[in-house]
JSON list of C-alpha atoms in Angstrom, two decimals:
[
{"chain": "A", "resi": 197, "resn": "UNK", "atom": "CA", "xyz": [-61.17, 44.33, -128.03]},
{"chain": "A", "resi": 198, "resn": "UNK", "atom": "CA", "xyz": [-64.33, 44.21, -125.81]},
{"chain": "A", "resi": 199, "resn": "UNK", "atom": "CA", "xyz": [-67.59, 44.41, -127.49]},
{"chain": "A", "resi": 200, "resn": "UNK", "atom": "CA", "xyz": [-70.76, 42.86, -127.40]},
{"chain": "A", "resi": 201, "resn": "UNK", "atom": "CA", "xyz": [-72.93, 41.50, -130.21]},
{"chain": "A", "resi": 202, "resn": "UNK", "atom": "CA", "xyz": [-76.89, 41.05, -130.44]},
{"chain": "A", "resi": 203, "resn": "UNK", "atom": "CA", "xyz": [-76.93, 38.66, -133.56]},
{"chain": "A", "resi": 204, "resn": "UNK", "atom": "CA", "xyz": [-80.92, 39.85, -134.09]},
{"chain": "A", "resi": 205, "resn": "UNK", "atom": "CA", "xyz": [-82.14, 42.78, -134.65]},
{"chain": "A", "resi": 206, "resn": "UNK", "atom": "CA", "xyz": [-85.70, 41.31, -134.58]},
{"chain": "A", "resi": 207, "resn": "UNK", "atom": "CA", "xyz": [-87.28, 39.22, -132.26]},
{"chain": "A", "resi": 208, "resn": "UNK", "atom": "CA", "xyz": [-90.79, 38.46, -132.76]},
{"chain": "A", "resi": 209, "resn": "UNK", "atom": "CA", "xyz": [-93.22, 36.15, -130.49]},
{"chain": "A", "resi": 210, "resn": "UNK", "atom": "CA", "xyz": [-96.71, 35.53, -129.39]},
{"chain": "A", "resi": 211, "resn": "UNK", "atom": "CA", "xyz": [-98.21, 36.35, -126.16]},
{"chain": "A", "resi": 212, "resn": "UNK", "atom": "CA", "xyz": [-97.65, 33.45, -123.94]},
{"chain": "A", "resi": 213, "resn": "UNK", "atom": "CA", "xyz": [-94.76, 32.04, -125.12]},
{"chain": "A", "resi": 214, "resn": "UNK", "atom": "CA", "xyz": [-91.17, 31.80, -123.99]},
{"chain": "A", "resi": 215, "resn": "UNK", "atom": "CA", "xyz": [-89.05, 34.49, -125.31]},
{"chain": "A", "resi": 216, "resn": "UNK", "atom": "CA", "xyz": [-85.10, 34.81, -125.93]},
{"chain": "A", "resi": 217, "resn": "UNK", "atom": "CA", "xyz": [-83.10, 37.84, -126.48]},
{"chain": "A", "resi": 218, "resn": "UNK", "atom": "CA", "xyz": [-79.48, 36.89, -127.54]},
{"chain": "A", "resi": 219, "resn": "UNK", "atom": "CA", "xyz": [-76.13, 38.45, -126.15]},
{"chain": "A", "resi": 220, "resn": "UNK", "atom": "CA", "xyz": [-72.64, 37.61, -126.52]},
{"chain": "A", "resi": 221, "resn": "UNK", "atom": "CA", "xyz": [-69.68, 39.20, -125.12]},
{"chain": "A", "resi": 222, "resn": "UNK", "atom": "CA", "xyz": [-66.06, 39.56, -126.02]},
{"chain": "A", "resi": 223, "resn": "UNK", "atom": "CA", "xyz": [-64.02, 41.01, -122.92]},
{"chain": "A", "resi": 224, "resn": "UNK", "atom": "CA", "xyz": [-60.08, 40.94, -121.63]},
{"chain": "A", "resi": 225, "resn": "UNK", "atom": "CA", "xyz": [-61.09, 40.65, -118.04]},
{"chain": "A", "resi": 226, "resn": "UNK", "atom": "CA", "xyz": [-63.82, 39.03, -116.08]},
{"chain": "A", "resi": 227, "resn": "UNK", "atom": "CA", "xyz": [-67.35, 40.59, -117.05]},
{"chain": "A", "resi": 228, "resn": "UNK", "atom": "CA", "xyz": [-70.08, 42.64, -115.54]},
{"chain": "A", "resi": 229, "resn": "UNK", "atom": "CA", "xyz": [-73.47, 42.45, -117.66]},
{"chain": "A", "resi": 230, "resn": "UNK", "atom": "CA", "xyz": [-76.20, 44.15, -118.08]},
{"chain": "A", "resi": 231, "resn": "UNK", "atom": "CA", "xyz": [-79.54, 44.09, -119.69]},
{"chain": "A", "resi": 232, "resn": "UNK", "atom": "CA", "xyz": [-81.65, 47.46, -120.23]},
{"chain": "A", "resi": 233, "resn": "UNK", "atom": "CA", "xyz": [-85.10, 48.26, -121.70]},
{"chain": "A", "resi": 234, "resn": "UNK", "atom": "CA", "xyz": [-86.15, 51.06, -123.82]},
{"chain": "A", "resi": 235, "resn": "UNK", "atom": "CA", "xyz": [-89.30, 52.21, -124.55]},
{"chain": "A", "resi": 236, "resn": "UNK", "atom": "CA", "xyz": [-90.26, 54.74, -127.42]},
{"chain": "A", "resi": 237, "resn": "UNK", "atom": "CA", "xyz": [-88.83, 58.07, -126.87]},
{"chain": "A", "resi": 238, "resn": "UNK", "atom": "CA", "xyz": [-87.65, 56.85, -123.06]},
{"chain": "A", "resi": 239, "resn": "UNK", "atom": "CA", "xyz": [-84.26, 56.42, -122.18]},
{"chain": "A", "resi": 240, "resn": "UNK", "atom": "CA", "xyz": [-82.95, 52.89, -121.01]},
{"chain": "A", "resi": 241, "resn": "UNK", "atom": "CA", "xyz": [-84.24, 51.32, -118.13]},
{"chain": "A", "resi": 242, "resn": "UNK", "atom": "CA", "xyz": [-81.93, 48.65, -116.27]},
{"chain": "A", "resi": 243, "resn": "UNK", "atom": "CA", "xyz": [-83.23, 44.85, -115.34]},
{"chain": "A", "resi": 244, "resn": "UNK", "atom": "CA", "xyz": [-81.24, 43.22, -114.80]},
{"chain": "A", "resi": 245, "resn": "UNK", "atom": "CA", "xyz": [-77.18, 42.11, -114.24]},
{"chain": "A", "resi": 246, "resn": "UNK", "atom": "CA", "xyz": [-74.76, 39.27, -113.54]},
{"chain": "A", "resi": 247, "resn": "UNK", "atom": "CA", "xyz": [-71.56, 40.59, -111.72]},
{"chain": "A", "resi": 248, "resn": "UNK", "atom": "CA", "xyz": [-70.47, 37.40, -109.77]},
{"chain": "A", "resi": 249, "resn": "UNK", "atom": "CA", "xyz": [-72.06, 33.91, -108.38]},
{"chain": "A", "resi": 250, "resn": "UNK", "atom": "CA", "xyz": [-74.99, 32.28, -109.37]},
{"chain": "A", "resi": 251, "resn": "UNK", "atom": "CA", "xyz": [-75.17, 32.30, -113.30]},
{"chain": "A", "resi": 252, "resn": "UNK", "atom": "CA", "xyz": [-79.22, 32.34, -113.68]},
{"chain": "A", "resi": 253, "resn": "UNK", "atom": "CA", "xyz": [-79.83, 36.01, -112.39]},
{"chain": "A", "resi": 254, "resn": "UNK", "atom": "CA", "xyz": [-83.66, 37.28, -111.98]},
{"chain": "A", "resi": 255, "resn": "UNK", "atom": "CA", "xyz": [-84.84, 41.16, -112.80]},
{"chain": "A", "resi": 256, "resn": "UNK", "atom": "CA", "xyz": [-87.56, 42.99, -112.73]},
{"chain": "A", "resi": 257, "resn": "UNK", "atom": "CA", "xyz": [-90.59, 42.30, -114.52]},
{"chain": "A", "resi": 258, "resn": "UNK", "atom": "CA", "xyz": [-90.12, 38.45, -114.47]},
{"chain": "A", "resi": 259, "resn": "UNK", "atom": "CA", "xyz": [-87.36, 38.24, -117.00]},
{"chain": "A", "resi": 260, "resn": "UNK", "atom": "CA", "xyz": [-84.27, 36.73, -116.12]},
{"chain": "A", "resi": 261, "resn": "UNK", "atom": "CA", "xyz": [-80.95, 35.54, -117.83]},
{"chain": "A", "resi": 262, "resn": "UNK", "atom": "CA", "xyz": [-78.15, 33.15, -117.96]},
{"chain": "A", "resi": 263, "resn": "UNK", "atom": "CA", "xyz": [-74.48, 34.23, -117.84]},
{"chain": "A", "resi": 264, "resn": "UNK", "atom": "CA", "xyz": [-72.61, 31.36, -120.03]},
{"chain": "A", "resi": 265, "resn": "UNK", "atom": "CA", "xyz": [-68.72, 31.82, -119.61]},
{"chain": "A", "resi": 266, "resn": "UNK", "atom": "CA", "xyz": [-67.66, 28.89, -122.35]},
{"chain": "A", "resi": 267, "resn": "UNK", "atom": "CA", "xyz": [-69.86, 30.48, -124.60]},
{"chain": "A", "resi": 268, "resn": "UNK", "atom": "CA", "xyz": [-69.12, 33.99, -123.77]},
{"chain": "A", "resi": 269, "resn": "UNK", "atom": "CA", "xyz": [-73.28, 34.48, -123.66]},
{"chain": "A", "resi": 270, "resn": "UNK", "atom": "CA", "xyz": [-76.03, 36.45, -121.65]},
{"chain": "A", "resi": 271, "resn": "UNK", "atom": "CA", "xyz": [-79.25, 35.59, -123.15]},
{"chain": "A", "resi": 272, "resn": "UNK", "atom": "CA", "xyz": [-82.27, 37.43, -121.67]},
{"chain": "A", "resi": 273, "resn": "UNK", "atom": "CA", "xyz": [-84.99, 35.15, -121.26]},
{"chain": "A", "resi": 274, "resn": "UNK", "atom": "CA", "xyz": [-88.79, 35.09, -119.83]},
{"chain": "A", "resi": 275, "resn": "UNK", "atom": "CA", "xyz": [-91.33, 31.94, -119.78]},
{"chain": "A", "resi": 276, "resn": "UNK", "atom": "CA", "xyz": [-94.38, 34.01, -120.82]},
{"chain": "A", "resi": 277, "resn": "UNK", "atom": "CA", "xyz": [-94.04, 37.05, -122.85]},
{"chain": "A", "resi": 278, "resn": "UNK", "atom": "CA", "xyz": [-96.89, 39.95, -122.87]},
{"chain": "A", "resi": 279, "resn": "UNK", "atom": "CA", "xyz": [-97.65, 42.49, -125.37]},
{"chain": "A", "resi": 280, "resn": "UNK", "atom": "CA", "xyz": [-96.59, 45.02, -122.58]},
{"chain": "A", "resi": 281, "resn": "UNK", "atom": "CA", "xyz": [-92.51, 43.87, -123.48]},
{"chain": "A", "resi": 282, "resn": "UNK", "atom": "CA", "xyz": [-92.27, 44.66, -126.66]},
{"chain": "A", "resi": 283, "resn": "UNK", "atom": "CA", "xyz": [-89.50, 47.37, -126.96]},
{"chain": "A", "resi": 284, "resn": "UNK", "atom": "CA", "xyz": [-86.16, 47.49, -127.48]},
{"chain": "A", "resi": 285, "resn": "UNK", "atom": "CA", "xyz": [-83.80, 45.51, -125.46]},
{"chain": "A", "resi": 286, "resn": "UNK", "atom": "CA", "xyz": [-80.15, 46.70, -124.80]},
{"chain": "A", "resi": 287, "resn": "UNK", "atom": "CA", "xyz": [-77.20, 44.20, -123.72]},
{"chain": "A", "resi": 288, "resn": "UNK", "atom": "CA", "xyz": [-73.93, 45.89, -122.30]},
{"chain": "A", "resi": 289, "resn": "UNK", "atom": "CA", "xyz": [-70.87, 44.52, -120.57]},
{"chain": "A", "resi": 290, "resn": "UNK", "atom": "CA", "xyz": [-68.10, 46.28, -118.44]},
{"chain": "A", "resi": 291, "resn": "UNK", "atom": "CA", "xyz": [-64.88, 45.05, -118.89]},
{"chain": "A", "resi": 292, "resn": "UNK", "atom": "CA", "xyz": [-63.58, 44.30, -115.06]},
{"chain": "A", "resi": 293, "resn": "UNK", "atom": "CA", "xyz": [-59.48, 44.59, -116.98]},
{"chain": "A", "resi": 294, "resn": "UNK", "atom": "CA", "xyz": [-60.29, 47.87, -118.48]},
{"chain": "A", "resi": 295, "resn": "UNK", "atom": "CA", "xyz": [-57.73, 50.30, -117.63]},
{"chain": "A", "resi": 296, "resn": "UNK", "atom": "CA", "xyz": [-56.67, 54.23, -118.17]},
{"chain": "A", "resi": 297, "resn": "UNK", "atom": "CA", "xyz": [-59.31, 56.14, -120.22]},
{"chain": "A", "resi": 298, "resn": "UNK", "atom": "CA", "xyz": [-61.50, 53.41, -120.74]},
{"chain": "A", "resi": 299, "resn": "UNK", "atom": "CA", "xyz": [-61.67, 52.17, -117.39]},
{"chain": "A", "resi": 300, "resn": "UNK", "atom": "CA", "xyz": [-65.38, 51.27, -116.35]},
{"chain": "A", "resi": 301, "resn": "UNK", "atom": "CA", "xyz": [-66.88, 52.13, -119.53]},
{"chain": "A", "resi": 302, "resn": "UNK", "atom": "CA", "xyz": [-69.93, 50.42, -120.62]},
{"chain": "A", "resi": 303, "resn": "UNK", "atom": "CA", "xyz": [-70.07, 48.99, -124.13]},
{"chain": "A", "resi": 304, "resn": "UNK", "atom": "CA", "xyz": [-73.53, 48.19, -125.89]},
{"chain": "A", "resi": 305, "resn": "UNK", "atom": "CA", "xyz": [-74.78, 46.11, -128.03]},
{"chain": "A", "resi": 306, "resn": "UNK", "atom": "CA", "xyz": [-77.31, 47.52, -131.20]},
{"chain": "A", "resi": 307, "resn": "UNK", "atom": "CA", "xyz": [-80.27, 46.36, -129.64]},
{"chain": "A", "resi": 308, "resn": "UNK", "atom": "CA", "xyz": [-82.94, 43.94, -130.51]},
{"chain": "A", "resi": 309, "resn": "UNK", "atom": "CA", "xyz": [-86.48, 45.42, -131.59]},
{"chain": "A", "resi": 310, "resn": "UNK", "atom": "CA", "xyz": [-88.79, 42.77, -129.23]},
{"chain": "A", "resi": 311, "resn": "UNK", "atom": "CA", "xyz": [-92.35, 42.24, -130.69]},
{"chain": "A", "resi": 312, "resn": "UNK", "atom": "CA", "xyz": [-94.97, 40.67, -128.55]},
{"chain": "A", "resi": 313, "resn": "UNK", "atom": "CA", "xyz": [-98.16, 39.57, -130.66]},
{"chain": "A", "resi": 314, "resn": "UNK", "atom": "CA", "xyz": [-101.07, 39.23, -129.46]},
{"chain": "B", "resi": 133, "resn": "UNK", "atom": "CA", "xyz": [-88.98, 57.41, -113.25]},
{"chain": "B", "resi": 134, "resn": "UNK", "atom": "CA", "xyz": [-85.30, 56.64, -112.49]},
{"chain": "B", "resi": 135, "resn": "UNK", "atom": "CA", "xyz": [-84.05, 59.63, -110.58]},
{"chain": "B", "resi": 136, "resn": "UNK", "atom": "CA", "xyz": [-82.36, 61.12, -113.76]},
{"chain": "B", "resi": 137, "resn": "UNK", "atom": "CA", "xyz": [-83.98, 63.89, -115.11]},
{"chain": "B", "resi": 138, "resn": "UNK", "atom": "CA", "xyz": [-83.01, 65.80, -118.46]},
{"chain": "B", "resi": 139, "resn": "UNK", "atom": "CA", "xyz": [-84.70, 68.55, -119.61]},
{"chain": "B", "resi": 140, "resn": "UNK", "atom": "CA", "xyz": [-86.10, 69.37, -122.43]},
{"chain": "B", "resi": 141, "resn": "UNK", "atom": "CA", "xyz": [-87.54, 66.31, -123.55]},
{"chain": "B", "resi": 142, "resn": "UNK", "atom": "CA", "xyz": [-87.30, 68.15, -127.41]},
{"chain": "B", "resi": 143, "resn": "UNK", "atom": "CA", "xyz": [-85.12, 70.92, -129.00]},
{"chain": "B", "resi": 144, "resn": "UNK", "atom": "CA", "xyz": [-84.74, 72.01, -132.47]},
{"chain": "B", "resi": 145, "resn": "UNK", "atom": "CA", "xyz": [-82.26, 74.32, -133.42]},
{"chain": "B", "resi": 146, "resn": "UNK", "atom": "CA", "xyz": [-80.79, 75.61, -136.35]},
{"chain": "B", "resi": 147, "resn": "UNK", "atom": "CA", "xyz": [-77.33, 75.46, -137.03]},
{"chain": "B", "resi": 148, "resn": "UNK", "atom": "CA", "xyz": [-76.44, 78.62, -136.09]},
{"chain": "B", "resi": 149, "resn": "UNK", "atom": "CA", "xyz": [-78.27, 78.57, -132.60]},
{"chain": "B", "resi": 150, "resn": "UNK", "atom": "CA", "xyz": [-76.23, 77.89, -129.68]},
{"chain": "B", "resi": 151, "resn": "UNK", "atom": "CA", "xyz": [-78.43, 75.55, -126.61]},
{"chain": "B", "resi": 152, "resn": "UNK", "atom": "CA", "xyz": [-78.05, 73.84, -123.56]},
{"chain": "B", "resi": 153, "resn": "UNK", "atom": "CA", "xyz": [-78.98, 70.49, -122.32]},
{"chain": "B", "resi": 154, "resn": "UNK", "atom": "CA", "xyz": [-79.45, 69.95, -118.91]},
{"chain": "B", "resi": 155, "resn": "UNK", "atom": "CA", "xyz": [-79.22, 66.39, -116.34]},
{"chain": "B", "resi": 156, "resn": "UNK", "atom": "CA", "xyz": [-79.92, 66.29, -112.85]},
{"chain": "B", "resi": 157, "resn": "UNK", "atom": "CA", "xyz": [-79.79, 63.39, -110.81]},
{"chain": "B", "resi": 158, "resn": "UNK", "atom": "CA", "xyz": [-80.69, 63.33, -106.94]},
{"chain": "B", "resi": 159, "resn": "UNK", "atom": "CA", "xyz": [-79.44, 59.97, -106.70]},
{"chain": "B", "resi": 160, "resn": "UNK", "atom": "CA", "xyz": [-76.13, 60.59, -104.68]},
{"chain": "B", "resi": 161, "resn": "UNK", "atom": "CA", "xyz": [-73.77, 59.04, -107.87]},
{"chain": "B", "resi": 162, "resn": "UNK", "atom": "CA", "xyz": [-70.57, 60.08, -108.88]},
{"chain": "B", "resi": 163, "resn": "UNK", "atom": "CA", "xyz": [-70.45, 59.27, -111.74]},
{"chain": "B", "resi": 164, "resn": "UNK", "atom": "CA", "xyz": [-72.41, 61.03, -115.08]},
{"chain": "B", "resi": 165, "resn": "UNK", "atom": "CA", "xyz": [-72.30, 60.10, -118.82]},
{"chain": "B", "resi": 166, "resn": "UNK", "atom": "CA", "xyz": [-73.90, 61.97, -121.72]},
{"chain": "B", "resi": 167, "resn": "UNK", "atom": "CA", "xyz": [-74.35, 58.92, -124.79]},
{"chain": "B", "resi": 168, "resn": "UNK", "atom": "CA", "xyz": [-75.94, 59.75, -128.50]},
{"chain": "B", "resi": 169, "resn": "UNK", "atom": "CA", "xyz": [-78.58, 57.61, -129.52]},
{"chain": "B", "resi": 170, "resn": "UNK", "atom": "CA", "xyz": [-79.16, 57.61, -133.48]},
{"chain": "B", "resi": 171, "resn": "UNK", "atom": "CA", "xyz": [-81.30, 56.04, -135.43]},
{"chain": "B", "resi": 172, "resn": "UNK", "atom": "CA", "xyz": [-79.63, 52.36, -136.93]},
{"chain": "B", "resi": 173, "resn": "UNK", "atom": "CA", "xyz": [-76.69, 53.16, -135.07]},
{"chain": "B", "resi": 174, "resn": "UNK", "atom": "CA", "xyz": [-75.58, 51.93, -131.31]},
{"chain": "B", "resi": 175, "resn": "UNK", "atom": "CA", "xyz": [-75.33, 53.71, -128.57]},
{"chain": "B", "resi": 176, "resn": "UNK", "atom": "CA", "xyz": [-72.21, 55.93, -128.35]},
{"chain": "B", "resi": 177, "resn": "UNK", "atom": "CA", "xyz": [-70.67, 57.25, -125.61]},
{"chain": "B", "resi": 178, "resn": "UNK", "atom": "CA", "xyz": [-69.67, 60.82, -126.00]},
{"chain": "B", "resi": 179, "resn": "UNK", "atom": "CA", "xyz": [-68.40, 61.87, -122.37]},
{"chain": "B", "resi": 180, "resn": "UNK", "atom": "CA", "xyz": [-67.81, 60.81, -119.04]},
{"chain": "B", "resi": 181, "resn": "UNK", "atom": "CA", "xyz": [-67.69, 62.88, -115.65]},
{"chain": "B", "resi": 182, "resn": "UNK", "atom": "CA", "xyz": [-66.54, 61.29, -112.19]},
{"chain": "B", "resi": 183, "resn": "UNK", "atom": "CA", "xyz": [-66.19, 63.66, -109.18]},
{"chain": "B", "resi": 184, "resn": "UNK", "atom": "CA", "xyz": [-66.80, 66.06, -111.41]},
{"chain": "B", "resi": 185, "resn": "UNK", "atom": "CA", "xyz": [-63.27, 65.58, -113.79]},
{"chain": "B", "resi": 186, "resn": "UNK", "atom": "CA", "xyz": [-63.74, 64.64, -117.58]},
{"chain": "B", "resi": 187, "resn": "UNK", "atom": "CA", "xyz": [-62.33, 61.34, -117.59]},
{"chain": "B", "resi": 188, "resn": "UNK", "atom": "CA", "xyz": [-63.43, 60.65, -120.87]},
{"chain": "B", "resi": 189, "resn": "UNK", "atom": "CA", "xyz": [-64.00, 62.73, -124.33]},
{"chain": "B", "resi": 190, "resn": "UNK", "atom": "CA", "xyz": [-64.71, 60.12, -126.94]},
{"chain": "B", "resi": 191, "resn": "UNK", "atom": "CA", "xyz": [-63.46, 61.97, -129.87]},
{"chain": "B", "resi": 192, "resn": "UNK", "atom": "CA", "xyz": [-66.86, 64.11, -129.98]},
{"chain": "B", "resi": 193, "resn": "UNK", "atom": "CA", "xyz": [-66.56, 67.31, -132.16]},
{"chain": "B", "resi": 194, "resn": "UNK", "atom": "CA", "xyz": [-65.63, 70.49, -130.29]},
{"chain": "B", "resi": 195, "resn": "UNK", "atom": "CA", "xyz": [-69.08, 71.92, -131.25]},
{"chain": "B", "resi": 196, "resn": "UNK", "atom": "CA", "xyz": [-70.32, 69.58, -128.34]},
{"chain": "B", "resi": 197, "resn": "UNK", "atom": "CA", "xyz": [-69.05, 71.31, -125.06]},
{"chain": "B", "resi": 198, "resn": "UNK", "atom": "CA", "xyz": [-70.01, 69.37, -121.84]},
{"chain": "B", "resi": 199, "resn": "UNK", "atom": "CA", "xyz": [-70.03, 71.37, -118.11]},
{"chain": "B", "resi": 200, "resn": "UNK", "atom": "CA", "xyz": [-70.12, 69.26, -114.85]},
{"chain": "B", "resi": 201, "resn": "UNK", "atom": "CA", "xyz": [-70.30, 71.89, -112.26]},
{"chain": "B", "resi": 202, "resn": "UNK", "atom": "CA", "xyz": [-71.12, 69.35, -109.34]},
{"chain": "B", "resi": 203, "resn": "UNK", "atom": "CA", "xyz": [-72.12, 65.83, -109.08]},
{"chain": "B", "resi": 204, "resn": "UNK", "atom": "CA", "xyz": [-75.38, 66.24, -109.60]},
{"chain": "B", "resi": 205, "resn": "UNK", "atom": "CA", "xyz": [-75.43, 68.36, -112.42]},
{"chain": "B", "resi": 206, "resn": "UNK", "atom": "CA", "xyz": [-74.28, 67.46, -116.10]},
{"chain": "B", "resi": 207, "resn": "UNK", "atom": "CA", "xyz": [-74.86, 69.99, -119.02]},
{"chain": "B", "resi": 208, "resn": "UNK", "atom": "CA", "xyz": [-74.20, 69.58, -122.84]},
{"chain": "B", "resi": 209, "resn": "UNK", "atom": "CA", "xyz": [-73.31, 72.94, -124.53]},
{"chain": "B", "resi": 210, "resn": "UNK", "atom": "CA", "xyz": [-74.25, 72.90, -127.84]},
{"chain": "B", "resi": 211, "resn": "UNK", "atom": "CA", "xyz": [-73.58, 75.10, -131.18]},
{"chain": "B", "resi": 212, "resn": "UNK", "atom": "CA", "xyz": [-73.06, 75.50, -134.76]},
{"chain": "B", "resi": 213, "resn": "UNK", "atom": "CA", "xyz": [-74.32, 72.06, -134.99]},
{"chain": "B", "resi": 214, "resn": "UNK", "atom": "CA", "xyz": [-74.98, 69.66, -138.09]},
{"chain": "B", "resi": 215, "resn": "UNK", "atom": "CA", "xyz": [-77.65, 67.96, -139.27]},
{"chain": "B", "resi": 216, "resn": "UNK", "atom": "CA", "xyz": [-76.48, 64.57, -138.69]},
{"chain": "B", "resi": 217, "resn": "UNK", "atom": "CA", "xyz": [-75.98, 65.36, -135.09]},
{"chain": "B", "resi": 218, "resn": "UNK", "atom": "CA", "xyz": [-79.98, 64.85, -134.38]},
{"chain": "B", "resi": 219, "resn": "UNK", "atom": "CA", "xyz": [-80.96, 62.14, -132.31]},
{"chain": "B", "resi": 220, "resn": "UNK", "atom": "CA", "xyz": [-81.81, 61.35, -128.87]},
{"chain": "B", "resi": 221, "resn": "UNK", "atom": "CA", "xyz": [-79.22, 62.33, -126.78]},
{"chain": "B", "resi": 222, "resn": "UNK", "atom": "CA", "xyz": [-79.15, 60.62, -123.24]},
{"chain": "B", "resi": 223, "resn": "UNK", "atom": "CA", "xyz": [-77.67, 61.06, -119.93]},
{"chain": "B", "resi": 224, "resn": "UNK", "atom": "CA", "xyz": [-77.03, 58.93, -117.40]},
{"chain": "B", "resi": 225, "resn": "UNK", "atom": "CA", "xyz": [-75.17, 58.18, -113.85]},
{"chain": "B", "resi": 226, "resn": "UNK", "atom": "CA", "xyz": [-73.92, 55.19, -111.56]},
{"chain": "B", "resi": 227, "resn": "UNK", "atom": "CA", "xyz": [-72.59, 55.06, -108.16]},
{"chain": "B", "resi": 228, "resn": "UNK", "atom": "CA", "xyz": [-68.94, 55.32, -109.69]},
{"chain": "B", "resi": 229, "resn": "UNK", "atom": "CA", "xyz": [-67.26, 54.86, -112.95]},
{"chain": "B", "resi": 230, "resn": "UNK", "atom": "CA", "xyz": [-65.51, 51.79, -112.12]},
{"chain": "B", "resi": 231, "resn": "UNK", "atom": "CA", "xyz": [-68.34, 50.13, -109.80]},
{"chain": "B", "resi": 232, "resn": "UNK", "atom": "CA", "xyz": [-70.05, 47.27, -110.45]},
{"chain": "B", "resi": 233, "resn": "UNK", "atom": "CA", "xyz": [-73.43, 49.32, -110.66]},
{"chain": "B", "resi": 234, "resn": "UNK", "atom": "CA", "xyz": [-75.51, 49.52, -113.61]},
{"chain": "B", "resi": 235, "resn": "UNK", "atom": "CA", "xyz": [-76.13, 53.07, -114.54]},
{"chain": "B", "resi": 236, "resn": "UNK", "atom": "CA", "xyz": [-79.75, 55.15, -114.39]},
{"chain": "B", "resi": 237, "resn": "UNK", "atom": "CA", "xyz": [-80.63, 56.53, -117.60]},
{"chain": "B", "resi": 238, "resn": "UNK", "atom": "CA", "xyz": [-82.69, 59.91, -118.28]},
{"chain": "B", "resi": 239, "resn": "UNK", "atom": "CA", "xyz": [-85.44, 59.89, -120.49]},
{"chain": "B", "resi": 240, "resn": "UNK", "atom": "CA", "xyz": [-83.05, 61.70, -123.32]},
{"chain": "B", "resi": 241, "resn": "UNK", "atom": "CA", "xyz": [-83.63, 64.83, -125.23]},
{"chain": "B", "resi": 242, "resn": "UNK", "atom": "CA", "xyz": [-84.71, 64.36, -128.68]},
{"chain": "B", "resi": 243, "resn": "UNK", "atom": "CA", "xyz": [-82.76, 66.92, -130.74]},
{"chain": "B", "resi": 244, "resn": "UNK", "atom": "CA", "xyz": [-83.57, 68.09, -134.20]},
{"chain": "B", "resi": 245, "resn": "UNK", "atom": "CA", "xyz": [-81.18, 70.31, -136.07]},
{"chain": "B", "resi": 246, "resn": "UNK", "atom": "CA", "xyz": [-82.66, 72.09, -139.04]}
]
């Protein structure tokens, strides 16, 4: 069954410091992933995604992140974290084998509640 | 602002009140989803709209009614409604259902049911 898990619901850091936001994926077929950003009382906003090639893929607002196939991962990642990121972070994954009524469907993780300290 | 635009941004209703929700996009896509957003819960997809045909009803309760009367347009009919069905209720598009696009998200209505 395709799903896709964020193991924390918290992720807590201080200004300046590298941040990670964990993702793992369980598909059928090859994967398309995504990561998205929500602020409060906004709906998702997209920054990035990995469909083919290169595994490190940039995004917007200098966070990038590295599609792992052996260990079925997508980890968002950024050297230098500012206050300005905290929010909640949003991993999904289309399954490229879907087929019939769940063909291109996106499935989500629960998201992880990113807090930047100053 | 990502070319999805849902309005309103807030509703309450009682549970005898029959509303609308409305999404626009001006984004050329084909494809429209409305998802529920609830609080300690993921995201769950409640329907999906590509050239305009349901493609997809997720099991959602037939007091949720969805209308797609072009591309660009995506409504959510709502009535005799629950309690438990507030939450932020978002709508979204991408280029096609089975693209390799991500999809543009609305900013969501947040819907209270009293």
């Amino acid at each position: 069954a395709q799903s896709v898990a964020q193991p924390e619901d918290q992720v807590n850091v201080a200004e300046g410091n590298p941040l990670t936001v964990k993702c793992t994926y369980s598909v059928s077929g090859n994967p398309y992933l995504f990561w998205y950003v929500q602020y409060p009382n906004r709906g998702l906003q997209f920054l990035l995604k990995y469909i083919t090639g290169d595994n490190l893929v940039k995004g917007s607002y200098g966070f990038e992140a590295e599609f792992n196939k052996s260990q079925t991962s997508f980890h968002l990642k950024k050297p230098s974290a500012l206050v300005s990121d905290s929010a909640l972070y949003f991993c999904a994954v289309r399954d490229t084998a879907d087929r019939g009524s769940t063909l291109g469907r996106l499935y989500f993780g629960r998201g992880t509640q990113l807090t930047v300290w100053p | 602002e990502t070319g999805v635009t849902q309005t309103p941004r807030h509703l309450v209703m009682g549970m005898t009140n029959k509303k609308s929700l409305k999404c626009e996009q001006h984004l050329g896509h084909n494809a429209m989803y409305w998802y529920k957003q609830s609080a300690k819960k993921p995201l769950e997809l409640m329907f999906v709209y590509n050239f305009k045909e349901q493609t997809e009803n997720n099991s959602v309760p037939s007091r949720f009614s969805p209308e797609c009367p072009n591309s660009s347009h995506l409504f959510l009919h709502l009535h005799t409604l629950q309690p438990e069905d507030s939450a932020l209720y978002l709508c979204a598009s991408s280029q096609g259902y089975r693209e390799r696009t991500e999809a543009f998200f609305g900013q969501g209505t947040r819907l209270t049911v009293v």
